[in-house]
Each structure stands twice: as C-alpha cells, then as structure tokens.
PDB file of C-alpha atoms in Angstrom:
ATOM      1  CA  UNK K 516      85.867  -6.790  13.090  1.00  0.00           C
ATOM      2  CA  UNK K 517      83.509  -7.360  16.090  1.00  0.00           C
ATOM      3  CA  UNK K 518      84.077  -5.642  19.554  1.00  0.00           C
ATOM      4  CA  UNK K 519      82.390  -7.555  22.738  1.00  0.00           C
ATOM      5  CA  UNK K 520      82.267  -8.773  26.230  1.00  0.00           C
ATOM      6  CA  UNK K 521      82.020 -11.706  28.092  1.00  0.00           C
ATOM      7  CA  UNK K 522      79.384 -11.047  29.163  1.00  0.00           C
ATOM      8  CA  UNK K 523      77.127 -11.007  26.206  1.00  0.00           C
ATOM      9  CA  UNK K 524      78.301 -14.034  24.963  1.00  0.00           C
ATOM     10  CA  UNK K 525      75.219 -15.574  24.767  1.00  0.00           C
ATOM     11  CA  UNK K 526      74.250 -13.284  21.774  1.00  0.00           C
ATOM     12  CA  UNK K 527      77.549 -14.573  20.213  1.00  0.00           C
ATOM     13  CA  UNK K 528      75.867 -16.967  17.823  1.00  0.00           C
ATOM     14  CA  UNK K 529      78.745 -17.211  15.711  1.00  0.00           C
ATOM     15  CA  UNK K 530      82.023 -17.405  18.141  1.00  0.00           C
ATOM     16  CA  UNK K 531      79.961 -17.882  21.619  1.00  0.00           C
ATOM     17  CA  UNK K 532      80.477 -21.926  22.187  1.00  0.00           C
ATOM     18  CA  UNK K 533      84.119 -21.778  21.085  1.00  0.00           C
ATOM     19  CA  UNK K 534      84.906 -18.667  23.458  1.00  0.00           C
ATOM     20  CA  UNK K 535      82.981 -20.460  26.186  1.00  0.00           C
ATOM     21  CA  UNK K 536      84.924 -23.498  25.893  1.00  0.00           C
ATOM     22  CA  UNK K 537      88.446 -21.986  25.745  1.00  0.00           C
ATOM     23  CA  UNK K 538      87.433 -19.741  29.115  1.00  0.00           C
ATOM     24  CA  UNK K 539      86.136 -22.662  30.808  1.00  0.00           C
ATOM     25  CA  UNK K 540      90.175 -23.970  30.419  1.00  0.00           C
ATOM     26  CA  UNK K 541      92.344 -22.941  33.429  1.00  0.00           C
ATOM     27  CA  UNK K 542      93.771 -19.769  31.674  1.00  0.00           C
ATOM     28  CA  UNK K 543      95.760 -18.387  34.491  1.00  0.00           C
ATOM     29  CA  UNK K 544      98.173 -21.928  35.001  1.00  0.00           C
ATOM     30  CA  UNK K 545      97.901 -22.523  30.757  1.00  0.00           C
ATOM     31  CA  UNK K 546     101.576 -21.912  29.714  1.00  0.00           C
ATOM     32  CA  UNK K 547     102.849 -19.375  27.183  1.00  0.00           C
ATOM     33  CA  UNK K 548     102.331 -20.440  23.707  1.00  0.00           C
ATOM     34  CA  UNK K 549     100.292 -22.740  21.427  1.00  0.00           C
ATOM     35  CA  UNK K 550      97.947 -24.857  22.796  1.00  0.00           C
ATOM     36  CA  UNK K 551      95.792 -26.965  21.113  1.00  0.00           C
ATOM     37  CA  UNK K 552      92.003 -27.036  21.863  1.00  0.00           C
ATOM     38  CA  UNK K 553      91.000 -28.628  18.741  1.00  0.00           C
ATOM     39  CA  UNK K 554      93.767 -29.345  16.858  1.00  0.00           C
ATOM     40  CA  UNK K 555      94.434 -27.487  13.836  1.00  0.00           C
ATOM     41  CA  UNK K 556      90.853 -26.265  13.263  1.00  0.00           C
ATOM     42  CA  UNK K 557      90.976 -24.459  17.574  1.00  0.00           C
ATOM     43  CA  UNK K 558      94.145 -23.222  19.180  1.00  0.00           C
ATOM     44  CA  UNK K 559      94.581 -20.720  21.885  1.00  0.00           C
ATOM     45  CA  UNK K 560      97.886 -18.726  21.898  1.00  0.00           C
ATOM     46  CA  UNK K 561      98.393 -17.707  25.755  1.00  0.00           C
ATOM     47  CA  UNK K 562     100.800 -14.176  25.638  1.00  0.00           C
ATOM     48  CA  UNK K 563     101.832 -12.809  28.482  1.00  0.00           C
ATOM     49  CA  UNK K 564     103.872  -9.894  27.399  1.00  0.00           C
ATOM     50  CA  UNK K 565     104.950  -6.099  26.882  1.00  0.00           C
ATOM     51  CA  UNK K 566     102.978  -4.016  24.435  1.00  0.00           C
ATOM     52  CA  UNK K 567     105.281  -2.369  22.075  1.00  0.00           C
ATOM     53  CA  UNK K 568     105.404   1.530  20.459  1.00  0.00           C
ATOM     54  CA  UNK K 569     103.900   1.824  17.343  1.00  0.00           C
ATOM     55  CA  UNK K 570     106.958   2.081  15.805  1.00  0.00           C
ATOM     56  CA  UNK K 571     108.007  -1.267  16.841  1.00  0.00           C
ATOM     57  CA  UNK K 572     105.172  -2.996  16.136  1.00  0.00           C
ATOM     58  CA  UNK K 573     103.306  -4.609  13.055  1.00  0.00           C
ATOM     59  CA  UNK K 574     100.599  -4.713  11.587  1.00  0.00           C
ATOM     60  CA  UNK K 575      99.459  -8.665  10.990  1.00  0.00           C
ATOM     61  CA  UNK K 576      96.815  -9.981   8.210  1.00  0.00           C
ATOM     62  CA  UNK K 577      95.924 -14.123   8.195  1.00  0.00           C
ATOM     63  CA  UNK K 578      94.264 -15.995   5.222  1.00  0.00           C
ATOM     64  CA  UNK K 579      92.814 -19.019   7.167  1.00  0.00           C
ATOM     65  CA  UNK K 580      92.172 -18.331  10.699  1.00  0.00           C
ATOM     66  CA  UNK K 581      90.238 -15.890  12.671  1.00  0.00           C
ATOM     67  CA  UNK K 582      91.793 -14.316  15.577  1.00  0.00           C
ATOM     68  CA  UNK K 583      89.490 -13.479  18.359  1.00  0.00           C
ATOM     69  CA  UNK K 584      91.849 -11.285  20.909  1.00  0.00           C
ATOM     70  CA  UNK K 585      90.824 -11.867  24.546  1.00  0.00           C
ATOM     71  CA  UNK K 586      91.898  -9.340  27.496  1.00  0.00           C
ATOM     72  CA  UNK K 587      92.331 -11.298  30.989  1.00  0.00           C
ATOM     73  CA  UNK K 588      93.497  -8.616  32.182  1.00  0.00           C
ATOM     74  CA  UNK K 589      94.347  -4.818  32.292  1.00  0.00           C
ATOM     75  CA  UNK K 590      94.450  -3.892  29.272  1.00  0.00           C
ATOM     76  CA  UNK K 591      95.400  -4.269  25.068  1.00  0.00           C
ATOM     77  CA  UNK K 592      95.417  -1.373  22.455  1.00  0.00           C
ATOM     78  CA  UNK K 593      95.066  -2.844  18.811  1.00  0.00           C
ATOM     79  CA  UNK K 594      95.645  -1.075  15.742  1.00  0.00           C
ATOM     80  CA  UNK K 595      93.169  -2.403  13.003  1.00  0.00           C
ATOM     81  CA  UNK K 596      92.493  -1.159   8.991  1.00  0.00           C
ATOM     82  CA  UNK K 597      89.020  -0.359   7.974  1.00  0.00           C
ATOM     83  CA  UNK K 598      88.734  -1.968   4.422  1.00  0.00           C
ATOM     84  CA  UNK K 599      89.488  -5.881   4.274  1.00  0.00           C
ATOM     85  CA  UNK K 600      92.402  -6.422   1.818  1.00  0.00           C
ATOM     86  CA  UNK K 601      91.378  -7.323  -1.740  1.00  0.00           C
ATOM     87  CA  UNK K 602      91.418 -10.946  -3.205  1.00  0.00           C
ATOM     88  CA  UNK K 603      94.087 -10.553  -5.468  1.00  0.00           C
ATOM     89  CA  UNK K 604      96.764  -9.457  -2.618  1.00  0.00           C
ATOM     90  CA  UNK K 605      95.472 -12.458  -1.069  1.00  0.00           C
ATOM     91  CA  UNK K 606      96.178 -14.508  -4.032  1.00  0.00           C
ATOM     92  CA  UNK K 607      99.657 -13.358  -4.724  1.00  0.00           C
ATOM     93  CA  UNK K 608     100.946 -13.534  -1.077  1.00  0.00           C
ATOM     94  CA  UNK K 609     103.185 -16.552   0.727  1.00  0.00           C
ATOM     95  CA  UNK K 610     101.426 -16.340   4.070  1.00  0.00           C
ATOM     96  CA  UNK K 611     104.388 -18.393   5.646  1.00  0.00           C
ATOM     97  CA  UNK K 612     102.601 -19.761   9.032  1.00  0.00           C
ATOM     98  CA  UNK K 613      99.170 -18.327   8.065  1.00  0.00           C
ATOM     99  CA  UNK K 614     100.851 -15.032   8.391  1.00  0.00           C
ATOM    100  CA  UNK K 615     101.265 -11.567   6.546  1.00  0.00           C
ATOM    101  CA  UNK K 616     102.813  -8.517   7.866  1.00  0.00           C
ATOM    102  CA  UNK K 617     103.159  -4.720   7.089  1.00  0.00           C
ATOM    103  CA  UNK K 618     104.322  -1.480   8.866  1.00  0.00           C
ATOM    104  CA  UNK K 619     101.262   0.496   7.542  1.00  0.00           C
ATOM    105  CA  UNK K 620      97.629   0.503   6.105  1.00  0.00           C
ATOM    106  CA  UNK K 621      95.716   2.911   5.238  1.00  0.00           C
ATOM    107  CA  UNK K 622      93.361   5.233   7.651  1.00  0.00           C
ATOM    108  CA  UNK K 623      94.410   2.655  10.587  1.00  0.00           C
ATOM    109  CA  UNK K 624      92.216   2.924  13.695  1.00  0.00           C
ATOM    110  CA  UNK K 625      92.556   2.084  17.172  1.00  0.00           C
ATOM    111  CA  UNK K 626      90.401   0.287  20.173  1.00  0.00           C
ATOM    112  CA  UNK K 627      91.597  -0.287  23.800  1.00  0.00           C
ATOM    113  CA  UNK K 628      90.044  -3.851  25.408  1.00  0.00           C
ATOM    114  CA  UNK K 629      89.582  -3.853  29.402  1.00  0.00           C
ATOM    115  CA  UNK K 630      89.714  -7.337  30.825  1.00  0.00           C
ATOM    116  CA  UNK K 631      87.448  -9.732  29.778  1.00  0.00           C
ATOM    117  CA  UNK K 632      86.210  -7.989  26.356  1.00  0.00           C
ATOM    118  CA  UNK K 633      87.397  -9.400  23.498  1.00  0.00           C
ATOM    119  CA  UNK K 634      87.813  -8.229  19.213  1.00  0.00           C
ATOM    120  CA  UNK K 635      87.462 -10.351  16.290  1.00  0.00           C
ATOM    121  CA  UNK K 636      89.484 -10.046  13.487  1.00  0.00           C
ATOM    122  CA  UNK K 637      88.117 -12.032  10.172  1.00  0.00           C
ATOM    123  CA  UNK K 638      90.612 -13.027   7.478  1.00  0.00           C
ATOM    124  CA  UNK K 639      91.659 -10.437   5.381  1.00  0.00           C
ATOM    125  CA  UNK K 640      91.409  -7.789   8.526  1.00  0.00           C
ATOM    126  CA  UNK K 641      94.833  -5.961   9.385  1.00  0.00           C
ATOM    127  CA  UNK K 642      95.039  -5.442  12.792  1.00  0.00           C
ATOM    128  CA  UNK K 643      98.409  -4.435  14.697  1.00  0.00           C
ATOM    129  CA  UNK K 644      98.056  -6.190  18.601  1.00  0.00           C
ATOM    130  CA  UNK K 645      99.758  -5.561  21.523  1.00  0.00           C
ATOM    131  CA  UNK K 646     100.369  -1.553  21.069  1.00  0.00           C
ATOM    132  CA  UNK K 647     101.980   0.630  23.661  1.00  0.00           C
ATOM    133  CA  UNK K 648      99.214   3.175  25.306  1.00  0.00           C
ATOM    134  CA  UNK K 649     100.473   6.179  26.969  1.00  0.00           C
ATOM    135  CA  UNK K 650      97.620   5.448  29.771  1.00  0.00           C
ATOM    136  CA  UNK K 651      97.857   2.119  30.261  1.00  0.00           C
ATOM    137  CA  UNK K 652     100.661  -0.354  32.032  1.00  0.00           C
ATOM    138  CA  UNK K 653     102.975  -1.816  29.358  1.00  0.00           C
ATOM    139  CA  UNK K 654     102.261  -5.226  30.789  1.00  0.00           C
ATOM    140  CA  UNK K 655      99.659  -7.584  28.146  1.00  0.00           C
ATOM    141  CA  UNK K 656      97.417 -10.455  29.635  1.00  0.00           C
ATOM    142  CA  UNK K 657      95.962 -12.245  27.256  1.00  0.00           C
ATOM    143  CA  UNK K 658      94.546 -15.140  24.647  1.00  0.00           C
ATOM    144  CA  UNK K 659      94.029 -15.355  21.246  1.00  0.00           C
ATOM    145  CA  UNK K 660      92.284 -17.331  20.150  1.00  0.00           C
ATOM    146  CA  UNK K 661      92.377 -18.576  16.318  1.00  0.00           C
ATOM    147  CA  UNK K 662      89.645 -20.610  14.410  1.00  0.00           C
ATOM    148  CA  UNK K 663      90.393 -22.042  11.041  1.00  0.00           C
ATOM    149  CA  UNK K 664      87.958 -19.613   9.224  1.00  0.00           C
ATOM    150  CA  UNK K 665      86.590 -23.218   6.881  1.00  0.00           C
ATOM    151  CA  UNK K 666      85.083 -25.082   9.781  1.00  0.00           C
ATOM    152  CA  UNK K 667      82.517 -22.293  10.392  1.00  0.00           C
TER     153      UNK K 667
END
C-alpha cells in the first residue's frame, strides 16, 4: 500500500503519468460509474456515495488490477490488511469481475484520505473502502482508479 498527495506526484515514478492523466479529465461533470481511459488496461470508477459502518461493509481483494483510491473531496476512511494474501488463496479463488470479498482479515488497519490524497492498493492487498467515520460527513467524493497490474 502507498499513501500520497497530489501534490508530490512528481516523485510518483511508478503511478504519477497515469494519475496525472485521469485528473487532467473533467472529474466533477464525469458520470457515476466505469469509464474507460484506456480500455481494459486504465479505467476510472467515479463514486459518489455514502460511506457505510463497518458492519456493513467489506473488505475487497483484486488479482489483476491495482486500485489507486483518490479523495476529491472531504473525506474516505479505508480499512486495509497488513500482510498481502498468499499465492495459493490466489490460486484457488474465482475472482468473478476481478473481485474477492471477505468480512474480516487479520490485524486490519485504518487511514482517513483528505481531498486530493490518494492510497494504492497492489493486488493481493485487502482493503475495505468507503467506511463510516464518526468525525467525518457520511457523504464519499471520489475516483478509483484501476490499472491492470501486467502493463506496468
């Protein structure tokens, strides 16, 4: 997992063009949803939503893409696990839609993004978006943005 702003992108070696180029789209006017950047391989998913109680809420794991998480505004709590899940679980899963989910993982942390910081999640890293904060406004504004992990 990496934590960081927009305003160190430049040190970004790794995810810094790709971020650039999905800010530099009209985010505010893009609709909810899927929306294609680079086909397959680049995809922004534009939520606009409610953050849910923990209880409600689960934790997600993907095999191909990265998901970088990107706060436009107020702010996002995400639950994430420490240790990357091993190779066989990997192996043995479905992943229907790139996707696996659980309720729980072991030791699971938490970080809170302000607007305009973002968190990248690497295959194999739980992580458990969108979580209700007893601080912040229930209201989510945000992008994530997933890379097929293979074209890096």
């Amino acid at each position: 997992m990496i934590i960081a702003t927009l305003d160190r992108l430049s040190e970004d070696k790794i995810f810094g063009e790709i971020i650039r180029q999905v800010i530099a789209e009209d985010l505010n006017s893009m609709p909810d949803g899927i929306n294609q950047i680079k086909g397959d391989d680049v995809f922004v998913n534009r939520i606009r939503g409610s953050a849910r109680a923990i209880e409600d809420s689960m934790l997600e794991l993907h095999k191909e893409y990265i998901d970088i998480h990107l706060t436009l505004s107020g702010y996002e709590t995400i639950g994430f696990g420490i240790q990357p899940e091993s190779e066989s679980f990997m192996q043995r899963q479905p992943f229907e839609n790139d996707c696996e989910l659980q309720a729980e993982v072991v030791n699971e942390q938490f970080v809170t993004l302000e607007r305009q910081q973002y968190c990248v999640f690497m295959p194999r890293e739980w992580h458990r978006p969108m979580v209700k904060h007893a601080c912040h406004a229930d209201t989510v504004d945000k992008v994530v943005i997933k890379i097929r992990a293979s074209i890096l």
